[in-house]
């Protein structure tokens, strides 16, 4: 069949970079909100239990609902529509949280609802956005493409909380910080509309010999079952995530061991976010040069985290946090390049949805496991989490060997 797709008006790199700027602006919105959600809900009358339930349910929704939104994108071909709707929910719901203090007794329920809807927006857009980005990055190298996107994304994750902190410091009102996030939110939507107008069909960046797509953009020969290698890789990354402690546990240790004042823990977290961006760039570019074997570093990084980050000496603990940031950078960026290389084009959104569900379930279990083992002693934690990484390494080696 003759390929009748129009040639893109933008180069692949330009599209990847602009997508990264969209994520930068959007990350300012939702990472800024997440940095203050706990204190904000508490100011509305929420107990620690309510804060935990609301934020936990939000994170679960952001991951589990991708099992629905990913296949929906592949079946309908509406990748752009789902991406825009998902970003729209975030851009609208975060500034609306600022209204909650003025609603009296209904304020807490309203604020909690906005938190849940914002996370639902994340679930709706993520598989579609990742699929679009995978198409755009194909000709420039998916490792590089996802790495540059992640680095820009992390700039927003770093800047958003600082914007909120600055507004709260100026006004003494948490709601003012949330309201200010409407500005980067509008910028994100405008930029997204520009990209959509310039490159309405991201498959134009695919290789000419790629199988044809239907009118909706769904590949007509896409299989109904995800490949075995993808499933093995998802299990490998789930085992890795199971052993990667959340920063909540690390931050708790810093304060509990009197290594860092509580007020400085967010600063340490910001440093880890910077390391995450550098790690994504380094491993992403290496992925395109030496292949997926660069991912073999991930289990070793994760295994080193509890050994270092939970030490009672500040220098080693900070070193562990740097390693933690490096591991998260690989997990949140470079692994997505291999997902795209393991799965047919027409099943990309489904694959990213399933992959996120694997990681979400593992993160939930891993957080509980690390919290339970922490009170029993660091040795138990190091051994158990290290065993998780051994499983991850074996599964990853099997996938790499099968790929030749």
mmCIF file of C-alpha atoms in Angstrom:
data_model
loop_
_atom_site.group_PDB
_atom_site.id
_atom_site.type_symbol
_atom_site.label_atom_id
_atom_site.label_comp_id
_atom_site.label_asym_id
_atom_site.label_seq_id
_atom_site.Cartn_x
_atom_site.Cartn_y
_atom_site.Cartn_z
ATOM 1 C CA UNK A 1 0.000 0.000 0.000
ATOM 2 C CA UNK A 2 1.294 3.482 -0.844
ATOM 3 C CA UNK A 3 2.183 5.633 2.142
ATOM 4 C CA UNK A 4 0.021 8.753 1.767
ATOM 5 C CA UNK A 5 0.981 10.415 5.019
ATOM 6 C CA UNK A 6 2.070 14.023 4.762
ATOM 7 C CA UNK A 7 5.623 14.934 5.627
ATOM 8 C CA UNK A 8 5.950 16.587 9.055
ATOM 9 C CA UNK A 9 6.510 20.338 9.164
ATOM 10 C CA UNK A 10 8.693 19.923 12.257
ATOM 11 C CA UNK A 11 11.840 17.841 12.675
ATOM 12 C CA UNK A 12 11.646 14.936 15.140
ATOM 13 C CA UNK A 13 14.007 16.675 17.556
ATOM 14 C CA UNK A 14 11.932 19.833 17.544
ATOM 15 C CA UNK A 15 8.816 17.830 18.364
ATOM 16 C CA UNK A 16 10.557 15.939 21.170
ATOM 17 C CA UNK A 17 11.891 19.149 22.710
ATOM 18 C CA UNK A 18 8.532 20.899 22.537
ATOM 19 C CA UNK A 19 6.872 17.896 24.139
ATOM 20 C CA UNK A 20 9.481 18.208 26.862
ATOM 21 C CA UNK A 21 8.623 21.867 27.397
ATOM 22 C CA UNK A 22 4.945 20.920 27.720
ATOM 23 C CA UNK A 23 5.913 18.422 30.413
ATOM 24 C CA UNK A 24 8.093 21.046 32.084
ATOM 25 C CA UNK A 25 5.148 23.427 32.397
ATOM 26 C CA UNK A 26 2.714 20.689 33.423
ATOM 27 C CA UNK A 27 5.139 19.294 36.000
ATOM 28 C CA UNK A 28 5.338 22.726 37.569
ATOM 29 C CA UNK A 29 1.594 22.444 38.092
ATOM 30 C CA UNK A 30 1.202 18.980 39.558
ATOM 31 C CA UNK A 31 4.561 18.654 41.308
ATOM 32 C CA UNK A 32 3.991 22.079 42.792
ATOM 33 C CA UNK A 33 0.609 20.889 44.052
ATOM 34 C CA UNK A 34 2.000 17.606 45.382
ATOM 35 C CA UNK A 35 4.653 19.467 47.373
ATOM 36 C CA UNK A 36 1.955 21.150 49.435
ATOM 37 C CA UNK A 37 -1.057 18.807 49.228
ATOM 38 C CA UNK A 38 -0.541 17.381 52.729
ATOM 39 C CA UNK A 39 -0.348 20.719 54.574
ATOM 40 C CA UNK A 40 -3.120 22.134 52.375
ATOM 41 C CA UNK A 41 -5.568 19.319 53.187
ATOM 42 C CA UNK A 42 -4.592 19.577 56.843
ATOM 43 C CA UNK A 43 -5.466 23.282 56.787
ATOM 44 C CA UNK A 44 -8.933 22.259 55.599
ATOM 45 C CA UNK A 45 -9.375 19.993 58.617
ATOM 46 C CA UNK A 46 -8.010 16.687 57.334
ATOM 47 C CA UNK A 47 -6.385 14.261 59.745
ATOM 48 C CA UNK A 48 -3.171 12.402 58.932
ATOM 49 C CA UNK A 49 -5.297 9.371 58.055
ATOM 50 C CA UNK A 50 -7.428 11.359 55.616
ATOM 51 C CA UNK A 51 -4.356 12.882 53.983
ATOM 52 C CA UNK A 52 -2.837 9.428 53.610
ATOM 53 C CA UNK A 53 -5.999 7.932 52.153
ATOM 54 C CA UNK A 54 -6.582 10.772 49.682
ATOM 55 C CA UNK A 55 -3.013 10.997 48.424
ATOM 56 C CA UNK A 56 -2.628 7.210 48.342
ATOM 57 C CA UNK A 57 -5.856 6.798 46.402
ATOM 58 C CA UNK A 58 -4.715 9.513 44.010
ATOM 59 C CA UNK A 59 -1.426 7.772 43.255
ATOM 60 C CA UNK A 60 -3.208 4.447 42.836
ATOM 61 C CA UNK A 61 -5.658 6.031 40.386
ATOM 62 C CA UNK A 62 -2.807 7.645 38.427
ATOM 63 C CA UNK A 63 -1.310 4.206 37.800
ATOM 64 C CA UNK A 64 -4.099 1.617 37.819
ATOM 65 C CA UNK A 65 -6.453 3.572 35.539
ATOM 66 C CA UNK A 66 -3.819 3.381 32.805
ATOM 67 C CA UNK A 67 -4.924 -0.218 32.308
ATOM 68 C CA UNK A 68 -8.106 1.337 30.900
ATOM 69 C CA UNK A 69 -6.752 4.459 29.192
ATOM 70 C CA UNK A 70 -3.914 2.686 27.364
ATOM 71 C CA UNK A 71 -6.061 0.112 25.514
ATOM 72 C CA UNK A 72 -8.683 2.814 24.891
ATOM 73 C CA UNK A 73 -6.083 4.914 23.076
ATOM 74 C CA UNK A 74 -4.965 1.999 20.895
ATOM 75 C CA UNK A 75 -8.531 0.919 20.060
ATOM 76 C CA UNK A 76 -9.782 4.395 19.235
ATOM 77 C CA UNK A 77 -6.620 5.989 17.866
ATOM 78 C CA UNK A 78 -7.490 9.132 19.864
ATOM 79 C CA UNK A 79 -4.026 9.614 21.305
ATOM 80 C CA UNK A 80 -4.119 13.388 20.986
ATOM 81 C CA UNK A 81 -7.616 13.724 22.450
ATOM 82 C CA UNK A 82 -6.749 11.659 25.525
ATOM 83 C CA UNK A 83 -3.477 13.527 25.985
ATOM 84 C CA UNK A 84 -5.213 16.904 25.853
ATOM 85 C CA UNK A 85 -8.073 15.823 28.154
ATOM 86 C CA UNK A 86 -5.590 14.450 30.678
ATOM 87 C CA UNK A 87 -3.498 17.609 30.741
ATOM 88 C CA UNK A 88 -6.682 19.681 30.859
ATOM 89 C CA UNK A 89 -7.839 17.964 34.040
ATOM 90 C CA UNK A 90 -4.539 18.748 35.743
ATOM 91 C CA UNK A 91 -4.487 22.362 34.584
ATOM 92 C CA UNK A 92 -8.052 22.967 35.779
ATOM 93 C CA UNK A 93 -8.132 20.969 39.014
ATOM 94 C CA UNK A 94 -4.932 22.222 40.645
ATOM 95 C CA UNK A 95 -5.805 25.949 40.593
ATOM 96 C CA UNK A 96 -9.383 25.083 41.628
ATOM 97 C CA UNK A 97 -7.973 23.606 44.834
ATOM 98 C CA UNK A 98 -7.364 27.224 45.842
ATOM 99 C CA UNK A 99 -11.139 27.717 46.087
ATOM 100 C CA UNK A 100 -11.527 25.083 48.821
ATOM 101 C CA UNK A 101 -10.721 27.340 51.843
ATOM 102 C CA UNK A 102 -13.641 29.592 50.874
ATOM 103 C CA UNK A 103 -16.242 26.786 50.781
ATOM 104 C CA UNK A 104 -16.637 26.318 54.511
ATOM 105 C CA UNK A 105 -17.540 22.793 55.580
ATOM 106 C CA UNK A 106 -17.466 21.547 52.006
ATOM 107 C CA UNK A 107 -13.897 22.693 51.486
ATOM 108 C CA UNK A 108 -12.183 19.456 52.491
ATOM 109 C CA UNK A 109 -14.411 17.294 50.277
ATOM 110 C CA UNK A 110 -13.898 19.678 47.356
ATOM 111 C CA UNK A 111 -10.132 19.813 47.819
ATOM 112 C CA UNK A 112 -9.860 16.025 48.074
ATOM 113 C CA UNK A 113 -11.965 15.630 44.934
ATOM 114 C CA UNK A 114 -9.671 17.966 43.009
ATOM 115 C CA UNK A 115 -6.653 15.944 44.131
ATOM 116 C CA UNK A 116 -8.242 12.720 42.875
ATOM 117 C CA UNK A 117 -9.345 14.266 39.573
ATOM 118 C CA UNK A 118 -5.891 15.689 38.937
ATOM 119 C CA UNK A 119 -4.349 12.238 39.389
ATOM 120 C CA UNK A 120 -7.039 10.772 37.134
ATOM 121 C CA UNK A 121 -5.911 13.231 34.476
ATOM 122 C CA UNK A 122 -2.393 11.842 34.814
ATOM 123 C CA UNK A 123 -3.737 8.332 34.209
ATOM 124 C CA UNK A 124 -5.731 9.408 31.162
ATOM 125 C CA UNK A 125 -2.891 11.163 29.362
ATOM 126 C CA UNK A 126 0.223 9.177 30.232
ATOM 127 C CA UNK A 127 -0.086 6.115 27.933
ATOM 128 C CA UNK A 128 -1.165 8.257 24.968
ATOM 129 C CA UNK A 129 1.550 10.850 25.566
ATOM 130 C CA UNK A 130 4.222 8.161 25.851
ATOM 131 C CA UNK A 131 3.007 6.549 22.617
ATOM 132 C CA UNK A 132 3.125 9.887 20.775
ATOM 133 C CA UNK A 133 6.592 10.579 22.132
ATOM 134 C CA UNK A 134 7.800 7.099 21.140
ATOM 135 C CA UNK A 135 6.799 7.827 17.527
ATOM 136 C CA UNK A 136 8.482 11.243 17.537
ATOM 137 C CA UNK A 137 11.683 9.869 19.081
ATOM 138 C CA UNK A 138 12.013 6.878 16.788
ATOM 139 C CA UNK A 139 14.257 8.472 14.180
ATOM 140 C CA UNK A 140 16.405 10.443 16.657
ATOM 141 C CA UNK A 141 16.895 7.490 19.000
ATOM 142 C CA UNK A 142 14.333 6.565 21.603
ATOM 143 C CA UNK A 143 16.905 6.556 24.356
ATOM 144 C CA UNK A 144 17.891 10.145 23.561
ATOM 145 C CA UNK A 145 14.314 11.235 22.968
ATOM 146 C CA UNK A 146 12.974 9.954 26.278
ATOM 147 C CA UNK A 147 16.089 11.236 28.070
ATOM 148 C CA UNK A 148 15.756 14.812 26.817
ATOM 149 C CA UNK A 149 12.034 14.767 27.544
ATOM 150 C CA UNK A 150 12.667 13.530 31.085
ATOM 151 C CA UNK A 151 15.364 16.132 31.719
ATOM 152 C CA UNK A 152 13.004 18.951 30.755
ATOM 153 C CA UNK A 153 10.268 17.303 32.799
ATOM 154 C CA UNK A 154 12.506 17.380 35.866
ATOM 155 C CA UNK A 155 13.161 21.095 35.453
ATOM 156 C CA UNK A 156 9.441 21.573 36.020
ATOM 157 C CA UNK A 157 9.447 19.144 38.953
ATOM 158 C CA UNK A 158 12.178 21.271 40.536
ATOM 159 C CA UNK A 159 10.676 24.686 39.720
ATOM 160 C CA UNK A 160 7.036 24.019 40.636
ATOM 161 C CA UNK A 161 7.569 23.485 44.378
ATOM 162 C CA UNK A 162 9.826 26.552 44.469
ATOM 163 C CA UNK A 163 7.087 28.696 42.887
ATOM 164 C CA UNK A 164 4.592 27.447 45.462
ATOM 165 C CA UNK A 165 7.017 28.003 48.334
ATOM 166 C CA UNK A 166 7.706 31.536 47.115
ATOM 167 C CA UNK A 167 4.018 32.431 46.866
ATOM 168 C CA UNK A 168 3.268 30.977 50.292
ATOM 169 C CA UNK A 169 6.190 32.910 51.768
ATOM 170 C CA UNK A 170 4.911 36.146 50.218
ATOM 171 C CA UNK A 171 1.251 35.730 51.101
ATOM 172 C CA UNK A 172 1.261 33.250 54.035
ATOM 173 C CA UNK A 173 -1.619 31.436 52.248
ATOM 174 C CA UNK A 174 -1.220 27.938 50.792
ATOM 175 C CA UNK A 175 -4.119 28.547 48.427
ATOM 176 C CA UNK A 176 -2.181 31.406 46.801
ATOM 177 C CA UNK A 177 0.591 29.019 45.808
ATOM 178 C CA UNK A 178 -1.926 26.693 44.168
ATOM 179 C CA UNK A 179 -3.645 29.544 42.338
ATOM 180 C CA UNK A 180 -0.312 30.716 40.892
ATOM 181 C CA UNK A 181 0.083 27.342 39.168
ATOM 182 C CA UNK A 182 -2.668 28.325 36.715
ATOM 183 C CA UNK A 183 -0.039 30.269 34.748
ATOM 184 C CA UNK A 184 2.251 27.356 33.792
ATOM 185 C CA UNK A 185 -0.904 25.270 33.293
ATOM 186 C CA UNK A 186 -2.223 27.587 30.590
ATOM 187 C CA UNK A 187 1.211 27.673 28.975
ATOM 188 C CA UNK A 188 1.258 23.857 28.839
ATOM 189 C CA UNK A 189 -2.115 23.687 27.081
ATOM 190 C CA UNK A 190 -1.184 26.383 24.559
ATOM 191 C CA UNK A 191 2.069 24.623 23.670
ATOM 192 C CA UNK A 192 0.259 21.304 23.383
ATOM 193 C CA UNK A 193 -2.200 22.859 20.932
ATOM 194 C CA UNK A 194 0.701 24.192 18.852
ATOM 195 C CA UNK A 195 2.319 20.737 18.633
ATOM 196 C CA UNK A 196 -1.031 19.156 17.748
ATOM 197 C CA UNK A 197 -1.522 21.671 14.924
ATOM 198 C CA UNK A 198 1.996 21.163 13.549
ATOM 199 C CA UNK A 199 2.170 17.362 13.816
ATOM 200 C CA UNK A 200 -1.356 15.923 13.998
ATOM 201 C CA UNK A 201 -0.137 12.408 13.114
ATOM 202 C CA UNK A 202 2.993 11.310 14.966
ATOM 203 C CA UNK A 203 3.319 8.147 12.866
ATOM 204 C CA UNK A 204 4.844 10.319 10.114
ATOM 205 C CA UNK A 205 8.104 9.892 11.992
ATOM 206 C CA UNK A 206 7.988 6.083 11.676
ATOM 207 C CA UNK A 207 10.135 4.252 9.170
ATOM 208 C CA UNK A 208 8.645 4.088 5.642
ATOM 209 C CA UNK A 209 8.459 0.299 5.716
ATOM 210 C CA UNK A 210 6.371 0.291 8.887
ATOM 211 C CA UNK A 211 3.018 -1.512 8.477
ATOM 212 C CA UNK A 212 0.149 0.799 7.525
ATOM 213 C CA UNK A 213 -2.297 2.345 9.925
ATOM 214 C CA UNK A 214 -6.023 2.777 9.732
ATOM 215 C CA UNK A 215 -7.720 6.143 9.341
ATOM 216 C CA UNK A 216 -7.714 6.533 13.119
ATOM 217 C CA UNK A 217 -3.984 5.908 13.355
ATOM 218 C CA UNK A 218 -4.223 2.351 14.777
ATOM 219 C CA UNK A 219 -2.030 -0.215 13.060
ATOM 220 C CA UNK A 220 -4.217 -2.659 11.204
ATOM 221 C CA UNK A 221 -1.994 -5.637 11.928
ATOM 222 C CA UNK A 222 -1.445 -4.980 15.632
ATOM 223 C CA UNK A 223 -1.625 -8.216 17.648
ATOM 224 C CA UNK A 224 -4.103 -8.562 20.474
ATOM 225 C CA UNK A 225 -1.529 -9.929 22.933
ATOM 226 C CA UNK A 226 1.527 -8.132 24.211
ATOM 227 C CA UNK A 227 4.818 -9.930 23.441
ATOM 228 C CA UNK A 228 6.363 -12.295 25.963
ATOM 229 C CA UNK A 229 9.567 -10.266 26.119
ATOM 230 C CA UNK A 230 7.573 -7.215 27.151
ATOM 231 C CA UNK A 231 5.864 -9.160 29.932
ATOM 232 C CA UNK A 232 9.196 -10.428 31.224
ATOM 233 C CA UNK A 233 10.627 -6.916 31.122
ATOM 234 C CA UNK A 234 7.609 -5.554 32.995
ATOM 235 C CA UNK A 235 8.157 -8.190 35.687
ATOM 236 C CA UNK A 236 11.852 -7.283 35.848
ATOM 237 C CA UNK A 237 11.061 -3.604 36.358
ATOM 238 C CA UNK A 238 8.361 -4.470 38.888
ATOM 239 C CA UNK A 239 10.928 -6.415 40.928
ATOM 240 C CA UNK A 240 13.279 -3.455 40.676
ATOM 241 C CA UNK A 241 10.558 -1.039 41.788
ATOM 242 C CA UNK A 242 9.609 -3.348 44.663
ATOM 243 C CA UNK A 243 13.111 -2.892 46.009
ATOM 244 C CA UNK A 244 13.421 0.831 45.393
ATOM 245 C CA UNK A 245 12.395 2.679 48.527
ATOM 246 C CA UNK A 246 10.215 5.741 48.228
ATOM 247 C CA UNK A 247 11.747 9.061 49.192
ATOM 248 C CA UNK A 248 9.216 9.157 52.017
ATOM 249 C CA UNK A 249 11.160 6.423 53.830
ATOM 250 C CA UNK A 250 14.475 8.110 53.080
ATOM 251 C CA UNK A 251 13.210 11.505 54.237
ATOM 252 C CA UNK A 252 11.820 9.920 57.401
ATOM 253 C CA UNK A 253 15.254 8.418 58.127
ATOM 254 C CA UNK A 254 17.015 11.758 57.596
ATOM 255 C CA UNK A 255 14.779 13.386 60.190
ATOM 256 C CA UNK A 256 14.562 10.374 62.519
ATOM 257 C CA UNK A 257 18.343 10.025 62.691
ATOM 258 C CA UNK A 258 18.757 13.800 63.129
ATOM 259 C CA UNK A 259 20.921 13.995 60.015
ATOM 260 C CA UNK A 260 19.002 16.850 58.398
ATOM 261 C CA UNK A 261 16.517 19.337 59.792
ATOM 262 C CA UNK A 262 12.969 18.623 58.545
ATOM 263 C CA UNK A 263 12.846 22.002 56.792
ATOM 264 C CA UNK A 264 15.824 20.990 54.643
ATOM 265 C CA UNK A 265 14.433 17.618 53.511
ATOM 266 C CA UNK A 266 12.679 19.216 50.482
ATOM 267 C CA UNK A 267 16.020 20.721 49.452
ATOM 268 C CA UNK A 268 17.601 17.276 49.541
ATOM 269 C CA UNK A 269 14.699 16.004 47.447
ATOM 270 C CA UNK A 270 15.281 18.781 44.907
ATOM 271 C CA UNK A 271 18.917 17.695 44.606
ATOM 272 C CA UNK A 272 17.749 14.130 43.961
ATOM 273 C CA UNK A 273 15.477 15.435 41.197
ATOM 274 C CA UNK A 274 18.471 17.092 39.567
ATOM 275 C CA UNK A 275 20.426 13.843 39.716
ATOM 276 C CA UNK A 276 17.424 12.064 38.204
ATOM 277 C CA UNK A 277 17.537 14.362 35.170
ATOM 278 C CA UNK A 278 21.273 13.799 34.660
ATOM 279 C CA UNK A 279 20.841 10.034 35.008
ATOM 280 C CA UNK A 280 18.051 10.006 32.426
ATOM 281 C CA UNK A 281 20.222 11.897 29.945
ATOM 282 C CA UNK A 282 23.299 9.737 30.507
ATOM 283 C CA UNK A 283 21.564 6.355 30.255
ATOM 284 C CA UNK A 284 19.254 7.507 27.471
ATOM 285 C CA UNK A 285 22.117 8.512 25.205
ATOM 286 C CA UNK A 286 23.997 5.336 26.175
ATOM 287 C CA UNK A 287 20.915 3.286 25.220
ATOM 288 C CA UNK A 288 21.176 4.510 21.640
ATOM 289 C CA UNK A 289 24.930 3.888 21.509
ATOM 290 C CA UNK A 290 25.322 0.507 23.193
ATOM 291 C CA UNK A 291 21.753 -0.767 23.350
ATOM 292 C CA UNK A 292 19.460 -2.013 26.100
ATOM 293 C CA UNK A 293 22.296 -3.602 28.061
ATOM 294 C CA UNK A 294 22.795 -0.190 29.688
ATOM 295 C CA UNK A 295 19.722 -1.081 31.757
ATOM 296 C CA UNK A 296 21.761 -3.766 33.551
ATOM 297 C CA UNK A 297 23.027 -0.961 35.791
ATOM 298 C CA UNK A 298 19.558 -0.434 37.289
ATOM 299 C CA UNK A 299 19.386 -3.411 39.706
ATOM 300 C CA UNK A 300 22.848 -2.574 41.059
ATOM 301 C CA UNK A 301 21.888 1.055 41.659
ATOM 302 C CA UNK A 302 18.684 0.073 43.444
ATOM 303 C CA UNK A 303 20.456 -2.523 45.594
ATOM 304 C CA UNK A 304 22.923 0.130 46.788
ATOM 305 C CA UNK A 305 20.234 2.579 47.939
ATOM 306 C CA UNK A 306 19.260 1.055 51.340
ATOM 307 C CA UNK A 307 22.897 0.232 52.061
ATOM 308 C CA UNK A 308 23.874 3.896 51.728
ATOM 309 C CA UNK A 309 20.796 6.097 52.179
ATOM 310 C CA UNK A 310 19.848 4.570 55.538
ATOM 311 C CA UNK A 311 23.300 4.980 57.045
ATOM 312 C CA UNK A 312 23.614 7.069 60.198
ATOM 313 C CA UNK A 313 26.463 9.082 58.693
ATOM 314 C CA UNK A 314 25.344 12.107 56.707
ATOM 315 C CA UNK A 315 27.914 11.716 53.923
ATOM 316 C CA UNK A 316 26.917 8.132 53.132
ATOM 317 C CA UNK A 317 23.221 8.936 53.451
ATOM 318 C CA UNK A 318 23.530 11.786 50.949
ATOM 319 C CA UNK A 319 25.500 9.507 48.619
ATOM 320 C CA UNK A 320 22.650 7.022 48.843
ATOM 321 C CA UNK A 321 20.169 9.724 47.922
ATOM 322 C CA UNK A 322 22.246 10.571 44.853
ATOM 323 C CA UNK A 323 22.171 6.877 43.889
ATOM 324 C CA UNK A 324 18.411 6.837 44.512
ATOM 325 C CA UNK A 325 17.952 9.771 42.147
ATOM 326 C CA UNK A 326 20.072 8.031 39.506
ATOM 327 C CA UNK A 327 17.996 4.853 39.775
ATOM 328 C CA UNK A 328 14.718 6.744 39.491
ATOM 329 C CA UNK A 329 16.059 8.539 36.414
ATOM 330 C CA UNK A 330 16.614 5.198 34.666
ATOM 331 C CA UNK A 331 13.247 3.826 35.774
ATOM 332 C CA UNK A 332 11.244 6.844 34.685
ATOM 333 C CA UNK A 333 12.946 7.369 31.359
ATOM 334 C CA UNK A 334 15.288 4.884 29.725
ATOM 335 C CA UNK A 335 13.170 1.809 30.462
ATOM 336 C CA UNK A 336 10.422 3.388 28.345
ATOM 337 C CA UNK A 337 12.691 3.258 25.320
ATOM 338 C CA UNK A 338 12.979 -0.520 25.602
ATOM 339 C CA UNK A 339 9.210 -0.829 26.071
ATOM 340 C CA UNK A 340 8.751 0.941 22.732
ATOM 341 C CA UNK A 341 11.292 -1.367 21.082
ATOM 342 C CA UNK A 342 9.612 -4.510 22.436
ATOM 343 C CA UNK A 343 6.027 -3.693 21.439
ATOM 344 C CA UNK A 344 4.376 -3.182 18.016
ATOM 345 C CA UNK A 345 3.475 0.425 17.213
ATOM 346 C CA UNK A 346 -0.262 -0.143 17.428
ATOM 347 C CA UNK A 347 -0.010 -1.461 20.989
ATOM 348 C CA UNK A 348 2.246 1.180 22.502
ATOM 349 C CA UNK A 349 -0.365 2.936 24.648
ATOM 350 C CA UNK A 350 -1.668 -0.397 25.934
ATOM 351 C CA UNK A 351 1.879 -1.468 26.789
ATOM 352 C CA UNK A 352 2.638 1.745 28.662
ATOM 353 C CA UNK A 353 -0.615 1.386 30.600
ATOM 354 C CA UNK A 354 0.157 -2.209 31.598
ATOM 355 C CA UNK A 355 3.764 -1.306 32.412
ATOM 356 C CA UNK A 356 2.645 1.509 34.710
ATOM 357 C CA UNK A 357 0.210 -0.819 36.487
ATOM 358 C CA UNK A 358 3.033 -3.304 37.150
ATOM 359 C CA UNK A 359 5.211 -0.527 38.546
ATOM 360 C CA UNK A 360 2.365 0.987 40.563
ATOM 361 C CA UNK A 361 1.491 -2.276 42.276
ATOM 362 C CA UNK A 362 5.177 -2.911 42.986
ATOM 363 C CA UNK A 363 5.668 0.618 44.356
ATOM 364 C CA UNK A 364 2.722 0.215 46.712
ATOM 365 C CA UNK A 365 3.963 -3.154 47.973
ATOM 366 C CA UNK A 366 7.552 -1.923 48.115
ATOM 367 C CA UNK A 367 6.645 1.119 50.187
ATOM 368 C CA UNK A 368 4.835 -1.040 52.729
ATOM 369 C CA UNK A 369 7.687 -3.581 52.752
ATOM 370 C CA UNK A 370 10.371 -0.952 53.285
ATOM 371 C CA UNK A 371 8.363 0.755 56.026
ATOM 372 C CA UNK A 372 7.852 -2.550 57.839
ATOM 373 C CA UNK A 373 11.471 -3.677 57.532
ATOM 374 C CA UNK A 374 12.892 -0.277 58.518
ATOM 375 C CA UNK A 375 11.811 -0.683 62.123
ATOM 376 C CA UNK A 376 13.405 -4.147 62.263
ATOM 377 C CA UNK A 377 16.889 -3.056 61.336
ATOM 378 C CA UNK A 378 18.828 -1.940 58.280
ATOM 379 C CA UNK A 379 20.379 -5.367 57.593
ATOM 380 C CA UNK A 380 17.007 -7.016 56.986
ATOM 381 C CA UNK A 381 16.054 -4.216 54.629
ATOM 382 C CA UNK A 382 19.305 -4.453 52.656
ATOM 383 C CA UNK A 383 19.027 -8.236 52.284
ATOM 384 C CA UNK A 384 15.359 -8.380 51.243
ATOM 385 C CA UNK A 385 15.544 -5.473 48.820
ATOM 386 C CA UNK A 386 18.783 -6.845 47.431
ATOM 387 C CA UNK A 387 17.034 -10.154 46.726
ATOM 388 C CA UNK A 388 14.412 -8.257 44.733
ATOM 389 C CA UNK A 389 17.185 -6.822 42.582
ATOM 390 C CA UNK A 390 18.656 -10.266 41.964
ATOM 391 C CA UNK A 391 15.296 -11.359 40.561
ATOM 392 C CA UNK A 392 15.115 -8.190 38.471
ATOM 393 C CA UNK A 393 18.609 -8.763 37.075
ATOM 394 C CA UNK A 394 17.874 -12.369 36.061
ATOM 395 C CA UNK A 395 14.647 -11.438 34.253
ATOM 396 C CA UNK A 396 16.330 -8.522 32.485
ATOM 397 C CA UNK A 397 19.204 -10.763 31.377
ATOM 398 C CA UNK A 398 16.698 -13.212 29.904
ATOM 399 C CA UNK A 399 15.014 -10.439 27.919
ATOM 400 C CA UNK A 400 18.322 -9.098 26.603
ATOM 401 C CA UNK A 401 19.483 -12.564 25.621
ATOM 402 C CA UNK A 402 16.246 -13.298 23.756
ATOM 403 C CA UNK A 403 16.660 -10.051 21.840
ATOM 404 C CA UNK A 404 20.064 -11.244 20.692
#
